[in-house]
CSV table of C-alpha atoms and ligand atoms in Angstrom, one decimal:
chain,number,residue,atom,x,y,z
A,1,MET,CA,6.8,1.7,-30.2
A,2,GLY,CA,6.1,0.7,-26.6
A,3,LEU,CA,2.8,1.0,-24.9
A,4,LEU,CA,4.1,3.8,-22.7
A,5,SER,CA,6.1,5.8,-25.3
A,6,GLY,CA,6.2,9.5,-24.4
A,7,LYS,CA,4.8,8.8,-20.9
A,8,LYS,CA,6.6,9.9,-17.8
A,9,GLY,CA,6.2,9.5,-14.1
A,10,LEU,CA,7.5,8.8,-10.6
A,11,ILE,CA,8.3,5.5,-8.9
A,12,LEU,CA,8.5,5.5,-5.1
A,13,GLY,CA,9.7,2.4,-3.3
A,14,VAL,CA,12.8,1.0,-5.0
A,15,ALA,CA,15.1,-0.2,-2.2
A,16,ASN,CA,17.1,-2.7,-4.3
A,17,ASP,CA,16.8,-5.0,-7.3
A,18,HIS,CA,14.4,-7.3,-5.4
A,19,SER,CA,11.9,-4.6,-4.9
A,20,ILE,CA,8.5,-4.8,-6.5
A,21,ALA,CA,9.0,-1.2,-7.5
A,22,TRP,CA,12.1,-2.2,-9.4
A,23,GLY,CA,10.1,-4.9,-11.4
A,24,ILE,CA,7.6,-2.1,-12.2
A,25,ALA,CA,10.4,0.3,-13.2
A,26,GLN,CA,11.9,-2.2,-15.6
A,27,ALA,CA,8.6,-3.0,-17.2
A,28,LEU,CA,7.6,0.6,-17.6
A,29,HIS,CA,11.0,1.5,-19.1
A,30,ARG,CA,10.8,-1.5,-21.5
A,31,GLU,CA,7.5,0.0,-22.8
A,32,GLY,CA,9.1,3.4,-23.4
A,33,ALA,CA,8.3,5.4,-20.3
A,34,GLU,CA,10.6,8.0,-18.8
A,35,LEU,CA,11.1,7.5,-15.1
A,36,GLY,CA,11.9,9.5,-11.9
A,37,PHE,CA,12.9,7.6,-8.7
A,38,THR,CA,13.1,8.4,-5.0
A,39,TYR,CA,15.0,6.9,-2.0
A,40,VAL,CA,15.0,7.2,1.7
A,41,GLY,CA,18.3,7.9,3.4
A,42,GLU,CA,21.9,7.6,2.3
A,43,MET,CA,22.2,3.9,2.6
A,44,LEU,CA,19.4,3.3,0.1
A,45,GLU,CA,20.6,6.2,-2.1
A,46,ARG,CA,23.7,4.2,-2.8
A,47,ARG,CA,21.6,1.2,-4.0
A,48,VAL,CA,19.0,3.2,-5.9
A,49,ARG,CA,21.2,5.6,-7.8
A,50,PRO,CA,23.0,3.0,-10.0
A,51,LEU,CA,19.7,1.1,-10.6
A,52,ALA,CA,17.9,4.3,-11.6
A,53,ALA,CA,20.8,5.4,-13.8
A,54,SER,CA,20.7,2.0,-15.6
A,55,LEU,CA,17.1,2.9,-16.7
A,56,ASP,CA,18.2,6.4,-17.8
A,57,ALA,CA,16.3,8.1,-14.9
A,58,LYS,CA,15.4,11.7,-15.4
A,59,LEU,CA,15.4,12.5,-11.7
A,60,ILE,CA,16.5,10.7,-8.5
A,61,GLU,CA,15.4,12.6,-5.3
A,62,PRO,CA,15.1,11.9,-1.6
A,63,CYS,CA,11.6,11.4,-0.3
A,64,ASP,CA,10.6,10.2,3.1
A,65,ALA,CA,6.9,9.8,2.8
A,66,ASN,CA,6.4,11.0,6.4
A,67,ASN,CA,8.1,14.3,5.7
A,68,ASP,CA,5.8,16.8,4.0
A,69,ALA,CA,8.8,19.2,3.1
A,70,GLU,CA,10.5,16.4,1.3
A,71,ILE,CA,7.3,15.4,-0.5
A,72,ALA,CA,6.8,19.0,-1.6
A,73,ALA,CA,10.4,19.4,-2.8
A,74,LEU,CA,10.0,16.2,-4.8
A,75,MET,CA,6.9,17.5,-6.5
A,76,THR,CA,8.5,20.9,-7.3
A,77,LYS,CA,11.5,19.1,-8.8
A,78,THR,CA,9.2,16.8,-10.8
A,79,ARG,CA,7.2,19.7,-12.1
A,80,ALA,CA,10.5,21.3,-13.3
A,81,VAL,CA,11.7,18.1,-15.0
A,82,PHE,CA,8.5,16.5,-16.3
A,83,GLY,CA,5.9,19.3,-16.3
A,84,GLN,CA,3.2,16.7,-15.5
A,85,VAL,CA,3.1,13.0,-14.6
A,86,ASP,CA,1.3,10.3,-16.6
A,87,PHE,CA,1.7,7.8,-13.7
A,88,LEU,CA,2.6,7.8,-10.0
A,89,ILE,CA,3.7,4.5,-8.5
A,90,HIS,CA,3.4,4.1,-4.7
A,91,ALA,CA,5.2,0.9,-3.5
A,92,ILE,CA,5.9,2.0,0.1
A,93,ALA,CA,5.2,0.3,3.4
A,94,TYR,CA,6.8,-0.1,6.8
A,95,ALA,CA,6.0,-1.5,10.2
A,96,ASN,CA,8.3,-2.2,13.2
A,97,LYS,CA,9.4,-5.8,13.2
A,98,ASN,CA,7.8,-6.3,16.7
A,99,GLU,CA,4.4,-5.5,15.2
A,100,LEU,CA,4.8,-8.3,12.6
A,101,GLN,CA,4.8,-11.2,14.9
A,102,GLY,CA,2.4,-12.9,17.4
A,103,ALA,CA,-1.1,-11.7,18.2
A,104,TYR,CA,-2.6,-8.6,16.6
A,105,LEU,CA,-4.0,-8.0,20.1
A,106,ASN,CA,-0.6,-6.9,21.2
A,107,THR,CA,-0.3,-4.1,18.7
A,108,THR,CA,1.1,-0.9,20.3
A,109,ARG,CA,-0.4,2.5,19.7
A,110,ALA,CA,2.9,3.8,18.3
A,111,GLY,CA,3.4,0.8,16.1
A,112,PHE,CA,-0.1,1.0,14.8
A,113,LEU,CA,0.2,4.7,14.0
A,114,LEU,CA,3.6,4.3,12.3
A,115,ALA,CA,2.3,1.4,10.0
A,116,MET,CA,-0.7,3.5,9.1
A,117,GLU,CA,1.3,6.7,8.4
A,118,VAL,CA,3.9,5.1,6.2
A,119,SER,CA,1.8,2.4,4.6
A,120,ALA,CA,-1.6,4.0,4.2
A,121,TYR,CA,-1.6,7.8,4.6
A,122,SER,CA,1.5,8.2,2.5
A,123,LEU,CA,-0.6,7.5,-0.7
A,124,THR,CA,-3.0,10.3,0.1
A,125,ALA,CA,-0.1,12.7,1.1
A,126,LEU,CA,1.7,12.0,-2.2
A,127,VAL,CA,-1.4,12.3,-4.4
A,128,LYS,CA,-2.4,15.5,-2.6
A,129,ALA,CA,1.1,17.1,-3.0
A,130,ALA,CA,1.2,16.0,-6.7
A,131,ASP,CA,-2.1,17.7,-7.3
A,132,GLU,CA,-1.1,20.9,-5.5
A,133,ALA,CA,2.0,21.0,-7.8
A,134,GLU,CA,-0.4,20.6,-10.8
A,135,LEU,CA,1.3,17.4,-11.8
A,136,LEU,CA,-1.9,15.4,-12.2
A,137,VAL,CA,-3.6,15.7,-15.5
A,138,ASP,CA,-6.4,14.2,-17.6
A,139,GLY,CA,-5.2,10.5,-18.0
A,140,THR,CA,-2.8,10.3,-15.1
A,141,SER,CA,-2.8,6.8,-13.5
A,142,ILE,CA,-1.9,6.3,-9.9
A,143,LEU,CA,-1.0,2.8,-8.7
A,144,THR,CA,-0.3,1.4,-5.3
A,145,LEU,CA,0.7,-2.0,-3.9
A,146,THR,CA,-1.4,-4.0,-1.4
A,147,TYR,CA,-1.6,-7.5,0.0
A,148,HIS,CA,-4.4,-9.9,0.8
A,149,GLY,CA,-3.8,-9.5,4.5
A,150,ALA,CA,-6.1,-6.4,4.1
A,151,GLN,CA,-9.0,-8.7,3.4
A,152,GLN,CA,-8.3,-11.9,5.4
A,153,VAL,CA,-6.3,-12.6,8.5
A,154,ILE,CA,-2.7,-13.6,7.6
A,155,PRO,CA,-0.8,-14.7,10.7
A,156,ASN,CA,1.8,-12.1,11.9
A,157,TYR,CA,0.7,-9.5,9.3
A,158,ASN,CA,-1.2,-7.7,12.1
A,159,ALA,CA,-1.1,-3.9,12.0
A,160,MET,CA,0.1,-4.0,8.4
A,161,GLY,CA,-3.1,-5.8,7.4
A,162,VAL,CA,-5.1,-3.1,9.0
A,163,ALA,CA,-3.0,-0.4,7.2
A,164,LYS,CA,-3.5,-2.2,3.9
A,165,ALA,CA,-7.2,-2.2,4.5
A,166,ALA,CA,-7.0,1.6,5.0
A,167,LEU,CA,-4.9,1.8,1.9
A,168,GLU,CA,-7.4,-0.1,-0.2
A,169,ALA,CA,-10.2,2.1,1.1
A,170,SER,CA,-8.0,5.2,0.2
A,171,VAL,CA,-7.8,3.9,-3.3
A,172,ARG,CA,-11.6,4.0,-3.6
A,173,TYR,CA,-12.0,7.4,-2.0
A,174,LEU,CA,-9.2,8.9,-4.1
A,175,ALA,CA,-10.7,7.3,-7.3
A,176,ALA,CA,-14.0,8.9,-6.5
A,177,ASP,CA,-12.4,12.4,-5.9
A,178,LEU,CA,-10.2,12.3,-9.0
A,179,GLY,CA,-12.3,10.3,-11.4
A,180,PRO,CA,-14.3,13.3,-12.7
A,181,ARG,CA,-10.9,14.7,-14.0
A,182,ASN,CA,-10.1,11.3,-15.7
A,183,ILE,CA,-7.4,10.6,-13.1
A,184,ARG,CA,-7.4,6.9,-12.1
A,185,VAL,CA,-6.4,5.3,-8.9
A,186,ASN,CA,-5.9,1.5,-8.6
A,187,ALA,CA,-4.0,-1.1,-6.5
A,188,ILE,CA,-2.3,-4.3,-7.4
A,189,SER,CA,-2.6,-6.9,-4.6
A,190,ALA,CA,0.5,-9.0,-5.2
A,191,GLY,CA,1.2,-12.6,-3.9
A,192,PRO,CA,4.1,-13.0,-1.5
A,193,ILE,CA,7.5,-12.1,-3.0
A,194,ARG,CA,10.8,-12.3,-1.1
A,195,THR,CA,11.8,-8.6,-0.6
A,196,LEU,CA,13.4,-6.5,2.1
A,197,ALA,CA,10.0,-5.5,3.5
A,198,ALA,CA,8.7,-9.1,3.4
A,199,SER,CA,11.8,-10.3,5.4
A,200,GLY,CA,10.5,-8.3,8.4
A,201,ILE,CA,7.3,-10.5,8.7
A,202,THR,CA,7.6,-13.4,11.0
A,203,GLY,CA,6.9,-16.7,9.2
A,204,PHE,CA,7.1,-15.2,5.8
A,205,ARG,CA,9.5,-17.8,4.5
A,206,ALA,CA,7.1,-20.6,5.3
A,207,LEU,CA,4.1,-18.7,3.9
A,208,HIS,CA,6.0,-18.1,0.7
A,209,LYS,CA,7.0,-21.8,0.4
A,210,GLN,CA,3.4,-23.0,0.9
A,211,PHE,CA,2.0,-20.4,-1.5
A,212,ALA,CA,2.9,-22.1,-4.8
A,213,ASP,CA,1.3,-25.4,-3.7
A,214,ALA,CA,-2.0,-23.8,-3.0
A,215,ALA,CA,-2.2,-21.1,-5.8
A,216,PRO,CA,-4.2,-22.3,-8.8
A,217,LEU,CA,-1.3,-21.5,-11.1
A,218,ARG,CA,1.0,-23.6,-8.9
A,219,ARG,CA,3.8,-21.1,-8.9
A,220,HIS,CA,5.2,-18.0,-7.2
A,221,ILE,CA,4.7,-14.4,-8.3
A,222,THR,CA,7.7,-12.5,-9.5
A,223,ILE,CA,8.4,-8.8,-9.7
A,224,GLU,CA,8.2,-9.2,-13.5
A,225,ASP,CA,4.6,-10.4,-13.1
A,226,VAL,CA,3.7,-7.3,-11.1
A,227,GLY,CA,5.6,-5.1,-13.5
A,228,ASN,CA,3.6,-6.4,-16.5
A,229,ALA,CA,0.4,-5.7,-14.7
A,230,ALA,CA,1.6,-2.2,-13.9
A,231,VAL,CA,2.1,-1.6,-17.6
A,232,TYR,CA,-1.6,-2.3,-18.1
A,233,PHE,CA,-2.6,0.1,-15.3
A,234,CYS,CA,-0.3,2.9,-16.5
A,235,SER,CA,-1.4,2.5,-20.2
A,236,HIS,CA,-4.6,3.4,-22.1
A,237,LEU,CA,-5.5,-0.3,-21.9
A,238,SER,CA,-7.0,0.2,-18.4
A,239,GLY,CA,-8.6,3.5,-19.3
A,240,GLY,CA,-12.0,2.4,-18.0
A,241,VAL,CA,-10.7,1.0,-14.7
A,242,THR,CA,-10.4,2.9,-11.4
A,243,GLY,CA,-10.9,2.3,-7.7
A,244,GLU,CA,-9.9,-1.4,-8.4
A,245,ILE,CA,-7.9,-3.8,-6.3
A,246,SER,CA,-6.5,-6.2,-8.9
A,247,TYR,CA,-4.9,-9.5,-7.7
A,248,VAL,CA,-1.6,-10.6,-9.2
A,249,ASP,CA,-1.3,-13.7,-7.0
A,250,ALA,CA,-1.5,-16.7,-9.3
A,251,GLY,CA,-5.2,-17.0,-8.2
A,252,PHE,CA,-4.4,-17.7,-4.5
A,253,ASN,CA,-7.2,-15.5,-3.2
A,254,VAL,CA,-10.0,-17.4,-4.9
A,255,VAL,CA,-9.3,-20.8,-3.4
A,256,VAL,CA,-9.6,-22.2,0.1
A,257,ALA,CA,-6.5,-24.0,1.4
A,258,GLY,CA,-6.7,-27.7,2.3
A,259,GLY,CA,-9.0,-28.8,-0.5
A,260,GLU,CA,-7.0,-31.9,-1.7
B,1,LIG,P1,10.9,-3.3,-0.5
B,1,LIG,O1,11.5,-3.4,0.9
B,1,LIG,O2,11.7,-3.6,-1.6
B,1,LIG,O3,10.1,-1.9,-0.7
B,1,LIG,C1,9.5,-1.2,0.4
B,1,LIG,C2,9.9,0.3,0.1
B,1,LIG,O4,9.2,1.1,1.1
B,1,LIG,C3,11.4,0.5,0.3
B,1,LIG,O5,11.9,1.1,-0.9
B,1,LIG,C4,11.5,1.6,1.4
B,1,LIG,O6,12.5,2.5,1.2
B,1,LIG,C5,10.1,2.2,1.3
B,1,LIG,N1,9.8,3.0,2.5
B,1,LIG,C6,9.7,2.5,3.8
B,1,LIG,N2,9.4,3.5,4.6
B,1,LIG,C7,9.3,4.7,3.8
B,1,LIG,C8,9.1,6.0,4.0
B,1,LIG,N3,8.9,6.5,5.3
B,1,LIG,N4,9.1,6.9,3.0
B,1,LIG,C9,9.3,6.5,1.7
B,1,LIG,N5,9.5,5.2,1.4
B,1,LIG,C10,9.6,4.3,2.5
B,1,LIG,O7,9.6,-4.3,-0.4
B,1,LIG,P2,8.4,-4.6,-1.4
B,1,LIG,O8,7.9,-6.0,-1.0
B,1,LIG,O9,8.9,-4.4,-2.8
B,1,LIG,O10,7.4,-3.6,-1.0
B,1,LIG,C11,6.7,-2.7,-1.9
B,1,LIG,C12,5.2,-2.6,-1.7
B,1,LIG,O11,4.7,-3.9,-2.1
B,1,LIG,C13,4.8,-2.4,-0.2
B,1,LIG,O12,3.7,-1.6,-0.2
B,1,LIG,C14,4.5,-3.8,0.2
B,1,LIG,O13,3.6,-3.9,1.3
B,1,LIG,C15,3.8,-4.3,-1.1
B,1,LIG,N6,3.6,-5.8,-1.2
B,1,LIG,C16,4.6,-6.6,-1.0
B,1,LIG,C17,4.4,-8.0,-1.1
B,1,LIG,C18,5.6,-9.0,-0.9
B,1,LIG,O14,5.3,-10.1,-0.6
B,1,LIG,N7,6.8,-8.5,-1.0
B,1,LIG,C19,3.2,-8.5,-1.4
B,1,LIG,C20,2.1,-7.6,-1.6
B,1,LIG,C21,2.3,-6.2,-1.5
């Protein structure tokens, strides 16, 4: 019996088989969970459907996190299929490429607001809609993905760093709101992984290359590493943990570069 046998929930953010959400989906499935997936637009639908089917997905629905009607429709469908959710995985972020290069000082109002809406507010919008659809119950675990650029300046991360800071604060506020009902909200702060989203960040390849030399574990982080940590957050093993930002980054955040 897996750690998540009999548990069911939604995973938002699979774009392809390099996605962190896909690493999470595989790990949750391995532990016996039943999964529902979402996609944005027809192009990604073609990628997501076969992946989801390979894990015996119970639902595969469109959901643009900026579209309240699509969010509501997703929750209605989820209610019909699952009745309730034991976990909700939010692995969504977006900023225009021109905001992920050069000085933060040059951030545009429109670019800032878009990064904030997709990458930070979407968590609150989804949790709110799931609650309105009565999907959240005693024991539900909500998990999002963040990055260290929320805490320290990482070149070119810019508006996304500010959005991740807002996302991390949202985790704490949501944890406080939902904690009395034993609904937990946490985030995994992952080390750099080569994904579609990461490819939009100027200099990401170099940052990724240098990472393993500086991280205490002297290696890169994989989507399997993040998936395994997600199993902990979605299971009873983390029953006493909420409002937490948990690093899965080979220890990178605890060291100062240039020591040797
Ligand atoms: P990815 O490109 O595989 O996933 C990003 C997902 O966001 C895609 O599935 C995309 O469809 C979705 N998305 C974008 N706009 C959306 C919208 N309006 N509505 C709904 N979904 C939308 O890349 P990833 O690296 O797996 O990203 C997943 C999460 O992990 C993101 O929050 C990202 O910031 C975070 N993260 C990534 C890294 C990294 O190095 N790759 C590190 C730490 C945190």
